[in-house]
Structure formats: structure tokens, C-alpha cells
Coordinates of C-alpha atoms and ligand atoms in Angstrom, one line a residue:
X1 CA 143.8 43.6 123.0
X2 CA 144.2 45.5 126.1
X3 CA 144.9 48.7 124.2
X4 CA 141.8 48.1 122.1
X5 CA 139.8 47.7 125.1
X6 CA 141.1 50.8 126.7
X7 CA 140.4 52.6 123.5
X8 CA 136.8 51.3 123.6
X9 CA 136.5 52.2 127.1
X10 CA 137.8 55.7 126.3
X11 CA 135.4 55.9 123.4
X12 CA 132.6 54.9 125.6
X13 CA 133.8 57.4 128.2
X14 CA 133.9 60.1 125.6
X15 CA 130.4 59.4 124.3
X16 CA 129.1 59.2 127.8
X17 CA 130.7 62.6 128.5
X18 CA 129.3 64.0 125.2
X19 CA 125.9 62.8 126.0
X20 CA 125.8 64.2 129.5
X21 CA 127.1 67.5 128.2
X22 CA 124.4 67.5 125.6
X23 CA 121.8 66.5 128.2
X24 CA 123.1 69.3 130.4
X25 CA 122.8 71.8 127.7
X26 CA 119.3 70.7 126.8
X27 CA 118.2 70.9 130.5
X28 CA 120.0 74.2 130.9
X29 CA 118.4 75.8 127.9
X30 CA 115.0 74.4 128.8
X31 CA 115.3 75.8 132.3
X32 CA 116.4 79.1 130.9
X33 CA 113.3 79.2 128.7
X34 CA 111.3 79.0 131.8
X35 CA 112.9 82.0 133.3
X36 CA 111.1 85.1 132.4
X37 CA 112.2 88.7 133.0
X38 CA 110.6 92.0 132.5
X39 CA 113.5 94.4 132.0
X40 CA 116.0 92.8 129.7
X41 CA 114.6 91.8 126.4
X42 CA 118.1 91.7 125.0
X43 CA 118.8 88.6 127.1
X44 CA 116.6 86.4 125.0
X45 CA 117.5 88.1 121.7
X46 CA 113.8 88.6 121.2
X47 CA 112.4 91.9 120.0
X48 CA 109.2 92.7 121.8
X49 CA 106.5 94.0 119.7
X50 CA 104.9 96.7 121.8
X51 CA 102.9 98.4 119.2
X52 CA 99.3 99.3 120.1
X53 CA 98.1 96.7 117.7
X54 CA 100.3 94.0 119.3
X55 CA 99.2 94.9 122.8
X56 CA 95.6 95.0 121.8
X57 CA 95.9 91.6 120.1
X58 CA 96.7 90.1 123.6
X59 CA 93.5 91.5 125.1
X60 CA 90.1 89.7 124.6
X61 CA 88.1 91.9 122.2
X62 CA 85.3 92.2 124.8
X63 CA 87.8 94.3 126.9
X64 CA 89.0 96.6 124.2
X65 CA 86.5 99.1 125.3
X66 CA 88.6 99.8 128.4
X67 CA 91.6 100.6 126.3
X68 CA 89.8 102.9 123.9
X69 CA 89.5 106.5 124.8
X70 CA 85.9 107.7 124.4
X71 CA 84.2 111.0 124.9
X72 CA 83.3 110.8 128.6
X73 CA 79.6 110.8 129.5
X74 CA 78.9 112.9 132.5
X75 CA 75.4 111.6 132.8
X76 CA 76.9 108.3 134.0
X77 CA 78.0 110.0 137.2
X78 CA 74.5 111.4 137.6
X79 CA 76.0 114.4 139.4
X80 CA 75.0 117.5 137.6
X81 CA 74.5 121.0 138.8
X82 CA 72.9 123.6 136.6
X83 CA 74.5 124.1 133.3
X84 CA 77.7 122.2 134.1
X85 CA 76.6 119.5 131.9
X86 CA 77.8 121.1 128.8
X87 CA 81.1 122.5 130.2
X88 CA 84.2 120.7 129.3
X89 CA 86.3 121.4 132.4
X90 CA 85.5 122.2 136.0
X91 CA 86.9 125.0 138.1
X92 CA 88.2 124.2 141.6
X93 CA 85.0 125.0 143.5
X94 CA 83.1 122.8 141.2
X95 CA 85.5 120.0 141.6
X96 CA 85.3 120.3 145.4
X97 CA 81.5 120.2 145.1
X98 CA 81.6 116.9 143.2
X99 CA 84.3 115.5 145.4
X100 CA 82.1 116.1 148.5
X101 CA 79.1 114.6 146.8
X102 CA 80.9 111.5 145.8
X103 CA 82.3 111.1 149.2
X104 CA 79.0 111.7 150.9
X105 CA 76.8 109.6 148.6
X106 CA 79.2 106.6 148.5
X107 CA 77.3 105.2 145.5
X108 CA 78.2 101.6 144.9
X109 CA 78.1 101.0 141.1
X110 CA 76.7 97.5 140.1
X111 CA 75.7 96.6 143.6
X112 CA 72.3 95.6 142.3
X113 CA 74.0 93.2 139.8
X114 CA 76.6 91.6 142.1
X115 CA 74.9 91.7 145.5
X116 CA 76.1 92.8 148.9
X117 CA 79.6 92.6 150.2
X118 CA 80.3 89.4 152.3
X119 CA 83.1 88.7 154.7
X120 CA 84.6 86.2 152.3
X121 CA 84.5 88.7 149.4
X122 CA 87.7 90.5 148.8
X123 CA 88.1 94.3 148.7
X124 CA 90.6 95.8 146.3
X125 CA 91.6 99.4 146.8
X126 CA 93.4 101.2 143.9
X127 CA 95.2 104.4 144.6
X128 CA 94.9 106.6 141.5
X129 CA 96.6 109.8 140.4
X130 CA 96.5 110.8 136.8
X131 CA 98.1 108.1 134.7
X132 CA 95.0 106.9 132.9
X133 CA 96.8 104.8 130.3
X134 CA 98.2 102.5 133.0
X135 CA 94.9 102.5 134.8
X136 CA 93.3 101.2 131.6
X137 CA 95.6 98.2 131.6
X138 CA 95.1 97.5 135.3
X139 CA 91.3 97.4 134.7
X140 CA 91.8 95.1 131.7
X141 CA 93.9 92.8 133.9
X142 CA 91.3 92.9 136.7
X143 CA 88.5 92.1 134.3
X144 CA 90.2 88.8 133.5
X145 CA 90.7 87.6 137.1
X146 CA 88.9 84.5 138.1
X147 CA 86.1 85.3 140.6
X148 CA 86.4 89.0 140.1
X149 CA 82.6 89.2 140.3
X150 CA 82.6 88.8 144.1
X151 CA 85.0 91.7 144.6
X152 CA 84.4 95.3 145.7
X153 CA 86.7 97.5 143.8
X154 CA 87.5 100.9 145.5
X155 CA 89.2 103.6 143.5
X156 CA 90.8 106.3 145.6
X157 CA 91.6 109.4 143.6
X158 CA 93.8 112.4 144.3
X159 CA 93.1 113.9 140.9
X160 CA 89.7 114.8 139.7
X161 CA 89.4 114.0 136.0
X162 CA 86.2 113.4 134.0
X163 CA 87.9 110.9 131.7
X164 CA 89.2 108.8 134.6
X165 CA 85.8 108.9 136.2
X166 CA 84.2 107.8 133.0
X167 CA 86.6 104.9 132.7
X168 CA 86.0 103.8 136.2
X169 CA 82.3 104.1 135.9
X170 CA 82.2 102.0 132.8
X171 CA 83.4 99.0 134.8
X172 CA 80.8 96.2 134.5
X173 CA 82.5 93.2 136.0
X174 CA 82.1 93.8 139.7
X175 CA 81.0 96.3 142.3
X176 CA 82.8 99.6 142.2
X177 CA 83.0 102.7 144.4
X178 CA 85.0 105.9 144.0
X179 CA 86.4 107.9 146.9
X180 CA 88.2 111.2 146.5
X181 CA 91.1 112.4 148.7
X182 CA 89.8 115.8 149.8
X183 CA 93.1 117.5 150.5
X184 CA 94.7 117.2 147.1
X185 CA 97.1 119.6 145.5
X186 CA 94.8 119.9 142.6
X187 CA 92.0 121.4 144.8
X188 CA 94.5 123.4 147.0
X189 CA 96.8 125.0 144.5
X190 CA 97.8 128.0 146.5
X191 CA 97.4 126.8 150.1
X192 CA 98.5 123.9 152.3
X193 CA 98.5 120.9 151.6
X194 CA 99.3 122.4 148.2
X195 CA 102.0 125.0 147.8
X196 CA 101.4 128.2 149.7
X197 CA 103.2 131.2 148.1
X198 CA 104.3 132.0 151.7
X199 CA 106.0 128.7 152.2
X200 CA 109.8 128.5 152.4
X201 CA 111.5 127.3 149.2
X202 CA 113.0 123.8 149.6
X203 CA 116.6 124.8 149.6
X204 CA 116.5 128.0 151.7
X205 CA 118.8 128.0 154.7
X206 CA 117.0 128.0 158.0
X207 CA 118.4 131.3 159.3
X208 CA 117.4 133.0 156.1
X209 CA 114.0 131.4 156.2
X210 CA 113.5 132.5 159.8
X211 CA 114.6 136.1 158.9
X212 CA 112.2 136.1 155.9
X213 CA 109.4 134.8 158.2
X214 CA 108.2 132.3 155.6
X215 CA 105.4 130.1 156.9
X216 CA 107.2 126.9 157.8
X217 CA 110.6 128.4 158.6
X218 CA 110.9 126.5 161.8
X219 CA 110.2 123.1 160.3
X220 CA 112.7 122.0 157.7
X221 CA 113.3 118.2 157.5
X222 CA 116.4 116.8 159.2
X223 CA 118.3 117.3 156.0
X224 CA 117.5 121.0 156.2
X225 CA 115.0 121.0 153.3
X226 CA 111.6 122.5 153.4
X227 CA 108.5 120.6 152.3
X228 CA 107.6 120.0 148.7
X229 CA 103.9 119.6 148.3
X230 CA 103.9 117.1 145.5
X231 CA 106.2 114.8 147.4
X232 CA 104.0 114.7 150.4
X233 CA 100.7 113.9 148.7
X234 CA 101.2 110.2 148.1
X235 CA 101.8 109.4 151.8
X236 CA 98.9 111.6 152.9
X237 CA 96.7 109.9 150.3
X238 CA 97.8 106.4 151.3
X239 CA 97.0 107.1 154.9
X240 CA 93.7 108.9 154.2
X241 CA 92.5 106.1 151.9
X242 CA 93.2 103.3 154.5
X243 CA 91.4 105.3 157.2
X244 CA 88.5 106.0 154.9
X245 CA 88.1 102.5 153.7
X246 CA 88.2 100.8 157.1
X247 CA 86.4 103.4 159.1
X248 CA 84.2 105.6 157.1
X249 CA 82.7 103.7 154.2
X250 CA 79.3 102.5 155.0
X251 CA 79.6 99.4 152.9
X252 CA 82.7 98.3 154.8
X253 CA 81.1 98.7 158.3
X254 CA 80.8 95.0 159.0
X255 CA 83.5 93.7 156.8
X256 CA 86.3 91.7 158.4
X257 CA 87.8 90.1 155.2
X258 CA 90.9 90.9 153.2
X259 CA 91.8 94.3 151.7
X260 CA 94.2 94.4 148.8
X261 CA 96.1 97.6 148.0
X262 CA 97.0 98.3 144.4
X263 CA 98.2 101.3 142.5
X264 CA 97.2 102.7 139.1
X265 CA 100.2 101.3 137.4
X266 CA 99.9 97.7 138.6
X267 CA 98.8 94.7 136.6
X268 CA 97.4 91.5 138.0
X269 CA 97.6 87.9 137.0
X270 CA 94.3 86.0 136.3
X271 CA 94.8 83.6 139.3
X272 CA 95.6 86.4 141.7
X273 CA 92.4 86.0 143.8
X274 CA 92.7 82.2 143.7
X275 CA 96.3 82.4 145.0
X276 CA 95.2 84.9 147.6
X277 CA 92.6 82.6 149.0
X278 CA 95.2 79.8 149.1
X279 CA 97.6 82.1 151.0
X280 CA 94.9 83.1 153.4
X281 CA 94.2 79.5 154.2
X282 CA 98.0 78.7 154.4
X283 CA 98.5 81.5 156.9
X284 CA 95.6 80.3 159.0
X285 CA 97.0 76.8 159.0
X286 CA 100.7 77.4 159.2
X287 CA 101.6 81.0 160.0
X288 CA 99.4 82.5 162.7
X289 CA 101.7 85.4 163.1
X290 CA 101.5 86.4 159.4
X291 CA 99.5 89.7 159.5
X292 CA 100.3 90.6 155.9
X293 CA 100.3 88.9 152.5
X294 CA 102.2 90.2 149.4
X295 CA 101.2 89.3 145.9
X296 CA 104.0 91.1 144.2
X297 CA 107.8 91.1 144.5
X298 CA 110.8 92.8 142.9
X299 CA 112.7 89.7 141.8
X300 CA 114.5 90.2 138.5
X301 CA 113.4 86.9 136.9
X302 CA 110.5 84.6 137.4
X303 CA 110.1 80.9 136.9
X304 CA 106.5 80.0 137.0
X305 CA 107.3 76.4 136.1
X306 CA 109.2 75.8 139.3
X307 CA 107.9 78.7 141.5
X308 CA 104.2 79.0 140.8
X309 CA 103.3 77.4 144.1
X310 CA 106.1 78.8 146.3
X311 CA 105.5 81.3 149.0
X312 CA 107.9 82.6 151.6
X313 CA 107.2 83.8 155.1
X314 CA 109.4 86.7 156.2
X315 CA 109.5 89.8 158.3
X316 CA 107.9 92.6 156.2
X317 CA 110.4 94.9 154.6
X318 CA 109.1 98.1 153.0
X319 CA 111.2 98.1 149.9
X320 CA 110.6 94.4 149.1
X321 CA 107.0 93.8 150.1
X322 CA 105.1 97.0 149.4
X323 CA 103.5 95.7 146.1
X324 CA 100.1 94.0 146.2
X325 CA 99.9 94.2 150.0
X326 CA 96.9 92.5 151.7
X327 CA 95.7 92.6 155.2
X328 CA 92.5 92.6 157.2
X329 CA 90.9 94.9 159.7
X330 CA 92.7 93.6 162.8
X331 CA 96.1 94.4 161.3
X332 CA 94.8 97.8 160.3
X333 CA 93.6 98.5 163.8
X334 CA 97.0 97.8 165.2
X335 CA 98.7 100.0 162.6
X336 CA 96.4 103.0 163.1
X337 CA 97.0 102.6 166.8
X338 CA 100.5 103.7 165.9
X339 CA 99.4 106.8 164.0
X340 CA 102.0 109.0 165.7
X341 CA 104.8 106.8 164.5
X342 CA 103.5 107.0 160.9
X343 CA 102.6 110.6 160.9
X344 CA 105.7 112.1 162.7
X345 CA 108.4 110.0 161.1
X346 CA 110.5 112.3 158.9
X347 CA 110.0 110.3 155.7
X348 CA 107.7 111.1 152.8
X349 CA 107.4 107.5 151.8
X350 CA 104.4 105.7 153.2
X351 CA 106.1 102.3 153.0
X352 CA 109.1 103.4 155.0
X353 CA 106.8 105.0 157.5
X354 CA 105.0 101.7 157.8
X355 CA 108.3 100.1 158.5
X356 CA 108.8 102.6 161.3
X357 CA 105.4 101.6 162.7
X358 CA 106.3 97.9 162.5
X359 CA 109.7 98.2 164.0
X360 CA 109.1 100.7 166.8
X361 CA 105.5 100.5 167.8
X362 CA 103.5 97.4 166.8
X363 CA 103.1 94.7 169.4
X364 CA 103.2 92.1 166.6
X365 CA 105.7 93.3 164.0
X366 CA 104.6 92.9 160.4
X367 CA 105.2 89.5 158.9
X368 CA 104.3 88.7 155.4
X369 CA 103.8 85.7 153.2
X370 CA 105.1 86.6 149.8
X371 CA 104.7 84.8 146.5
X372 CA 107.8 83.7 144.7
X373 CA 106.1 84.1 141.2
X374 CA 104.4 87.5 141.2
X375 CA 100.7 87.9 140.7
X376 CA 101.0 91.7 140.8
X377 CA 103.3 93.5 138.4
X378 CA 104.5 97.1 138.2
X379 CA 104.0 98.5 134.7
X380 CA 104.7 102.2 135.4
X381 CA 108.1 103.0 134.0
X382 CA 108.2 106.4 135.6
X383 CA 106.8 107.5 138.9
X384 CA 103.9 109.8 139.8
X385 CA 106.2 112.8 139.3
X386 CA 106.8 112.1 135.7
X387 CA 107.7 113.9 132.5
X388 CA 105.0 112.9 130.0
X389 CA 107.4 112.3 127.2
X390 CA 109.3 109.4 128.8
X391 CA 106.2 107.8 130.1
X392 CA 104.7 106.5 126.8
X393 CA 106.7 103.3 126.7
X394 CA 104.5 100.3 126.5
X395 CA 107.3 97.8 126.4
X396 CA 106.7 96.6 129.9
X397 CA 103.0 96.1 129.4
X398 CA 103.7 94.0 126.4
X399 CA 106.3 92.1 128.4
X400 CA 104.0 91.3 131.2
X401 CA 101.4 90.1 128.8
X402 CA 104.0 87.7 127.3
X403 CA 105.2 86.6 130.7
X404 CA 101.7 85.7 131.8
X405 CA 100.9 84.0 128.5
X406 CA 103.9 81.7 128.8
X407 CA 103.1 81.2 132.5
X408 CA 99.6 80.3 131.8
X409 CA 99.8 76.5 132.3
X410 CA 101.5 76.9 135.7
X411 CA 99.0 79.3 137.2
X412 CA 96.3 78.1 139.7
X413 CA 98.6 75.9 141.8
X414 CA 96.6 73.2 143.6
X415 CA 98.6 73.7 146.8
X416 CA 101.3 76.1 148.1
X417 CA 104.7 75.3 149.5
X418 CA 105.9 77.5 152.3
X419 CA 109.5 78.4 153.3
X420 CA 110.4 80.5 156.3
X421 CA 113.0 83.2 156.6
X422 CA 113.5 84.4 160.1
X423 CA 117.0 85.7 160.3
X424 CA 117.5 89.1 158.8
X425 CA 120.3 91.4 158.8
X426 CA 119.3 93.7 161.5
X427 CA 117.2 96.1 159.5
X428 CA 119.0 99.4 159.8
X429 CA 116.3 101.9 160.1
X430 CA 118.0 105.2 159.9
X431 CA 116.5 108.6 160.6
X432 CA 114.2 108.4 157.5
X433 CA 114.4 109.8 154.0
X434 CA 113.2 113.3 155.0
X435 CA 110.6 115.4 153.2
X436 CA 108.3 115.1 156.1
X437 CA 109.5 117.7 158.7
X438 CA 106.7 120.2 158.4
X439 CA 104.4 120.3 161.5
X440 CA 101.4 120.9 159.3
X441 CA 101.9 117.6 157.6
X442 CA 102.1 115.8 160.9
X443 CA 98.9 117.5 162.1
X444 CA 97.0 116.8 158.9
X445 CA 98.1 113.1 158.9
X446 CA 97.2 112.6 162.6
X447 CA 93.8 114.3 162.0
X448 CA 92.9 111.7 159.4
X449 CA 93.4 109.0 162.0
X450 CA 92.7 110.6 165.3
X451 CA 89.0 110.1 165.1
X452 CA 89.6 106.4 165.4
X453 CA 92.5 105.9 167.8
Ligands
NAG501 C1 103.4 93.8 115.8 O1 102.1 93.1 116.1 C2 101.1 93.6 115.2 C3 99.8 92.8 115.7 O2 100.1 91.5 115.9 C4 101.4 93.3 113.8 O3 100.4 93.8 113.0 C5 102.7 94.1 113.5 O4 103.1 93.9 112.1 C6 103.8 93.7 114.4 N1 105.0 94.6 114.2 C7 106.2 94.1 114.2 C8 107.3 95.1 113.9 O5 106.4 92.9 114.3
NAG502 C1 75.6 108.4 128.0 O1 74.8 107.8 129.0 C2 73.5 107.6 128.6 C3 72.7 107.0 129.8 O2 73.5 106.0 130.4 C4 73.4 106.7 127.3 O3 72.1 106.6 126.9 C5 74.2 107.4 126.2 O4 74.3 106.5 125.1 C6 75.6 107.6 126.7 N1 76.4 108.4 125.6 C7 77.6 108.0 125.3 C8 78.3 108.9 124.3 O5 78.2 107.1 125.8
NAG503 C1 70.2 109.7 138.9 O1 69.6 110.2 140.1 C2 68.2 110.1 140.2 C3 67.8 110.7 141.5 O2 68.8 111.4 142.1 C4 67.8 108.6 140.1 O3 66.4 108.5 140.2 C5 68.3 108.0 138.8 O4 68.0 106.7 138.8 C6 69.8 108.2 138.7 N1 70.3 107.8 137.4 C7 71.3 107.0 137.3 C8 71.7 106.6 135.9 O5 72.0 106.6 138.2
NAG504 C1 83.3 128.2 139.2 O1 82.1 128.1 138.3 C2 80.9 128.5 138.9 C3 79.8 128.2 137.9 O2 79.6 126.9 137.6 C4 80.9 129.9 139.3 O3 79.7 130.3 139.9 C5 82.1 130.2 140.2 O4 82.3 131.5 140.5 C6 83.4 129.6 139.6 N1 84.5 129.7 140.6 C7 85.6 130.2 140.3 C8 86.6 130.2 141.5 O5 86.0 130.5 139.2
NAG505 C1 76.1 96.0 159.7 O1 75.5 95.2 160.7 C2 74.4 95.8 161.4 C3 74.0 94.9 162.5 O2 73.9 93.6 162.1 C4 73.3 96.1 160.4 O3 72.3 96.8 161.0 C5 73.8 96.9 159.2 O4 72.9 97.1 158.3 C6 75.1 96.3 158.6 N1 75.6 97.2 157.7 C7 76.0 96.8 156.5 C8 76.5 97.9 155.6 O5 76.0 95.7 156.1
NAG506 C1 81.6 89.6 159.2 O1 82.0 88.9 160.3 C2 81.8 89.6 161.5 C3 82.4 88.9 162.7 O2 82.2 87.5 162.5 C4 80.3 89.9 161.7 O3 80.2 90.7 162.9 C5 79.8 90.7 160.5 O4 78.5 90.9 160.6 C6 80.1 90.0 159.2 N1 79.9 90.9 158.1 C7 79.3 90.5 157.0 C8 79.1 91.6 156.0 O5 78.9 89.4 156.8
NAG507 C1 92.9 88.9 160.4 O1 94.2 88.5 160.3 C2 94.8 88.0 161.4 C3 96.3 87.9 161.2 O2 96.8 89.1 161.0 C4 94.1 86.7 161.8 O3 94.7 86.3 163.0 C5 92.7 87.0 162.0 O4 92.0 85.8 162.2 C6 92.1 87.6 160.8 N1 90.7 88.0 161.1 C7 89.7 87.5 160.4 C8 88.4 88.0 160.8 O5 89.9 86.8 159.5
NAG508 C1 111.3 117.1 132.9 O1 111.6 117.7 131.7 C2 112.1 119.0 131.8 C3 112.4 119.6 130.5 O2 112.3 118.6 129.5 C4 113.5 119.0 132.6 O3 114.0 120.2 132.8 C5 113.2 118.3 134.0 O4 114.4 118.2 134.7 C6 112.5 117.0 133.8 N1 112.1 116.5 135.1 C7 112.4 115.3 135.5 C8 111.9 114.9 136.9 O5 113.0 114.4 134.8

């Protein structure tokens, strides 16, 4: 009897164990299914279909026009001089002419349709180089954002291209304005800020450079290298754009609302403005010292099911919180007050330079509220300095589409939950990554801001 009972008990024990193991596996698998990741498709064993047709099939047909290359239509820009109309490409002085006109006229496309900019509108600034295929997808993603109609979209270009202009000018879902960085390499091919033939080669030793009397012989960076024009442009452009947007654009004169910074190879979620407004409110209510909001992150996996509403308050770190950054004029005024720290720091990365500003100059160091489940994604597989051949992959675009599709029912959280990180390993800010030792870069950078300090 007793042995029977013990057997029964053991049986029951076993089946209890088996059931809990089963339950555990089910829960585990189910949780796993909610984890999404961009980089490793092999994890899930799923092949991603990133054919053009597959990507197109995920885009509402109304928006296919943004993905379809079309012969550009210069009459849209309404900037024509003489017989340029029929020419297929512009020479440099013509480009400079157009760039000046765009910058002077500050034409706001669709203003008559969407009305004036209000303080509770949102301004989105997109820094654009030449990767039009990514830009097409960014525009498609923006077109699907809830409340996009109230936004002012600013495109800041450092590469003049009629096809890109045509694409931007075909945007019909909100107000749009284009600004052009006037010191680009494209329009200064043989002179600073481009590459002057009299500049010292990157790897020349200083003694030799001095003997040769090349132009910037006295100003290698602290690793002993001379400037490379193409690596300086992004920081210059970033700084110029921010100054331009806050201080020179007429339409921005009275604007005190939020400014979102994006890049041509970003992709946004449809609830990104909704979440942004919630974050703005949360920072007013619960984080008075937050002077930055971040809509992207670099986590490897996402779980919208559990994290859709989670945000974290943390000191701003350049390498973690530089994607989908958002701040307002008062934060910008403090940053630009530290122009020297930004412009003289020997680092060609704008985000590391901003870190320098935060750490060594700002009265209120940068603190950000960052989403746990990203609303801004990075779809550019290769940087600005790319080799065309390896930049054609569309796998990530397809992946982001899939991630957002499966996250769909968890978007638009009705409230946010905050967590706070205060203790950080003492951020070791070393002497910078170099590439920014040339006095001419410091002077140009300061000149962009000096008017306002
Ligand atoms: C990829 O998707 C497209 C459109 O949905 C389909 O026509 C094509 O057959 C798919 N290719 C593969 C390899 O699954
Ligand atoms: C070019 O723009 C004009 C005026 O907006 C329009 O009538 C014409 O159809 C456009 N042409 C093309 C090829 O898009
Ligand atoms: C082009 O500019 C002229 C005057 O400069 C203006 O009357 C006209 O409406 C503009 N056309 C477009 C399509 O913007
Ligand atoms: C550029 O083209 C214009 C004509 O549109 C011409 O007058 C000018 O000389 C050209 N400039 C250069 C540098 O080729
Ligand atoms: C800014 O405000 C001033 C004073 O109220 C007004 O005159 C001006 O038109 C406004 N500018 C813009 C672009 O709204
Ligand atoms: C925004 O708010 C500021 C300060 O309250 C005000 O001076 C400005 O006129 C407002 N601008 C707009 C466009 O409403
Ligand atoms: C701008 O942001 C700061 C936080 O950085 C906040 O204290 C301030 O109220 C904001 N200004 C406006 C006009 O919303
Ligand atoms: C680009 O490609 C060329 C030749 O294919 C190669 O020599 C060069 O190192 C590549 N550059 C980069 C940044 O990968």
C-alpha cells in the first residue's frame, strides 16, 4: 500500500514536473517569438525575402511613387536660369547659384496646404548626403506616421543632386523645406573645405610636411595625421544645419517646440510622433532635468510586447543615444554657447564632440529619456564613405518592415513607464578620435556659430 502510494506520488510528481517543463517551454518559446532582432536572421531560421517585390508589397501602394525612380522634373523647383532647363547636369558654379537661391528663398513647400508652424508642431531635420535609396525608404516611413501632417520636414543637403531634389519636392504629406550646406566638398573640389592640392597628405610626417611647406603642415591631429576632407564634412554639416535651423530659418523664428534630428538612412515607426509627445509630457512631469529625448537605440533585440511603453532616463552617451535625438531651442542655446568645445575638440565625430560639450562645458549636462523599443531604426548598412557595391543590400529594410509589422499591436502605448539610471562608469573621455586638428576646420566651425554666441 505504502509503496503504491509512493509510486502514485512519484507519478504525480513526474507529471507535475513534466507539465511545468512543458509550460516553461511554451512560455519560453512564446517570449522568444516576441523578441525581434535586425541583424541575425539565422537565429529564427527564417529566410528573409528582401526582393524588391517583397519590400514593395509591405508598402501601401499610394506610397510606391516614393520608391520608384522617375525622370526628375526641374520645373518643380521653379529655379531656372537661361537654358539650364534642358541640361542634364550642372557645373559647380551653377550648383552654387542654385544652392544660394534655395537658401535665400527658403521656400516652404505645401505651406498653403498644411498651414503655419505652431509651437506644438514638431520639426524634423534630415541630414542628407547622396544615398537616395535609403532616403526613399525614410520618406515612405515618414509618410505613414500618425499626425505627420502637422510636421515641418527640413532636408539639409551636402550634395546637390537633381534626382534627390525631385524626390524631396514630391513629398505631399507635410510642409517641407530644403536647405543646402554651402561649404560642401562637392562645390569645393580643389579648395578648403574640400581637398586643396597644396594640403599635406594624411600620413606625411610633420618634419617633412614643414619642410615641404604644404598648407596645413603645422596642424596635424594629435595622432600625427593631416585632415581628410571627406571625414570632416559630416561634423561641419551637422553643426551648420543646427545653427541654420535654429537661428537663420525665417519659419523657425518664433518656434520653441521640439526638433528631431534624423539621417538619410533612418527609418521611423508609425507611432513615433505619438510616443514623442508622450515622452515630452513625461519629461515635463517627471524629469525636469531631461534636456534630450532619444527615439532610437542600439540594442540587439527588441521586445515590443513587454517594452513598448518603457523609457529610461540616463546621462546622454554619444555612442548610445545619437539616433533620433530630440531637443528644443533652450537646449540648443546652451550647446551653442559651448561652440569652442565643439569646434576645437580633436574629433571628427559630431556626437563625440557633443559629448565633450556636455561633459566639460554645459551647466546642465545632457540627460536623455530613451525608448526601450526603438521608434527610429538605422537601415544604412554602410556609412557615408561607402563602396557602392556593398551598399545594395536591402535585407535590413525588409527586416525593419517585418519587425514593425509584428510589433504593430503593441505600438501606441497608452502610458509610459520610466526607469532611472544615474550611476555610470565614469565616462572616460579621452583625447578624442582625431581627424580634427586643422586650424581651418576650427575656424570654419566657429564661424558658423559665432554670429549667435
Ligand atoms: C518574395 O516575395 C515576393 C512578393 O511577395 C514573391 O513574389 C517572391 O516569390 C518571394 N520570393 C521568395 C524567394 O520567396
Ligand atoms: C513636371 O511638372 C509640371 C508642373 O508641375 C507637370 O505639369 C508635369 O506633368 C511634370 N512632368 C513630369 C514628367 O513629372
Ligand atoms: C514659379 O515662380 C513664379 C514667380 O517667380 C511664380 O509665379 C510661380 O507660381 C512659381 N511656380 C511654382 C510651380 O512654384
Ligand atoms: C558653367 O555653365 C555656365 C553656363 O550655364 C557657364 O557660363 C560657365 O562658364 C560654366 N562654368 C564652368 C566653371 O564651367
Ligand atoms: C514671429 O513673431 C513676430 C512677433 O509676434 C511676428 O511679427 C512674426 O511674423 C513672427 N514670425 C513668424 C515666422 O511666425
Ligand atoms: C511660441 O511660444 C513662444 C513663447 O511662448 C512665443 O513667443 C512664440 O510666439 C510662439 N510661436 C509660435 C509660432 O506660436
Ligand atoms: C525645452 O526643454 C527644456 C528641457 O530641456 C524644458 O525645461 C523647457 O520647458 C522646454 N521649453 C519649452 C518652450 O518647451
Ligand atoms: C572600395 O573598393 C575599392 C576597390 O574595390 C577598395 O580598394 C577600397 O579599399 C574600398 N574602400 C573601402 C572603404 O572599403
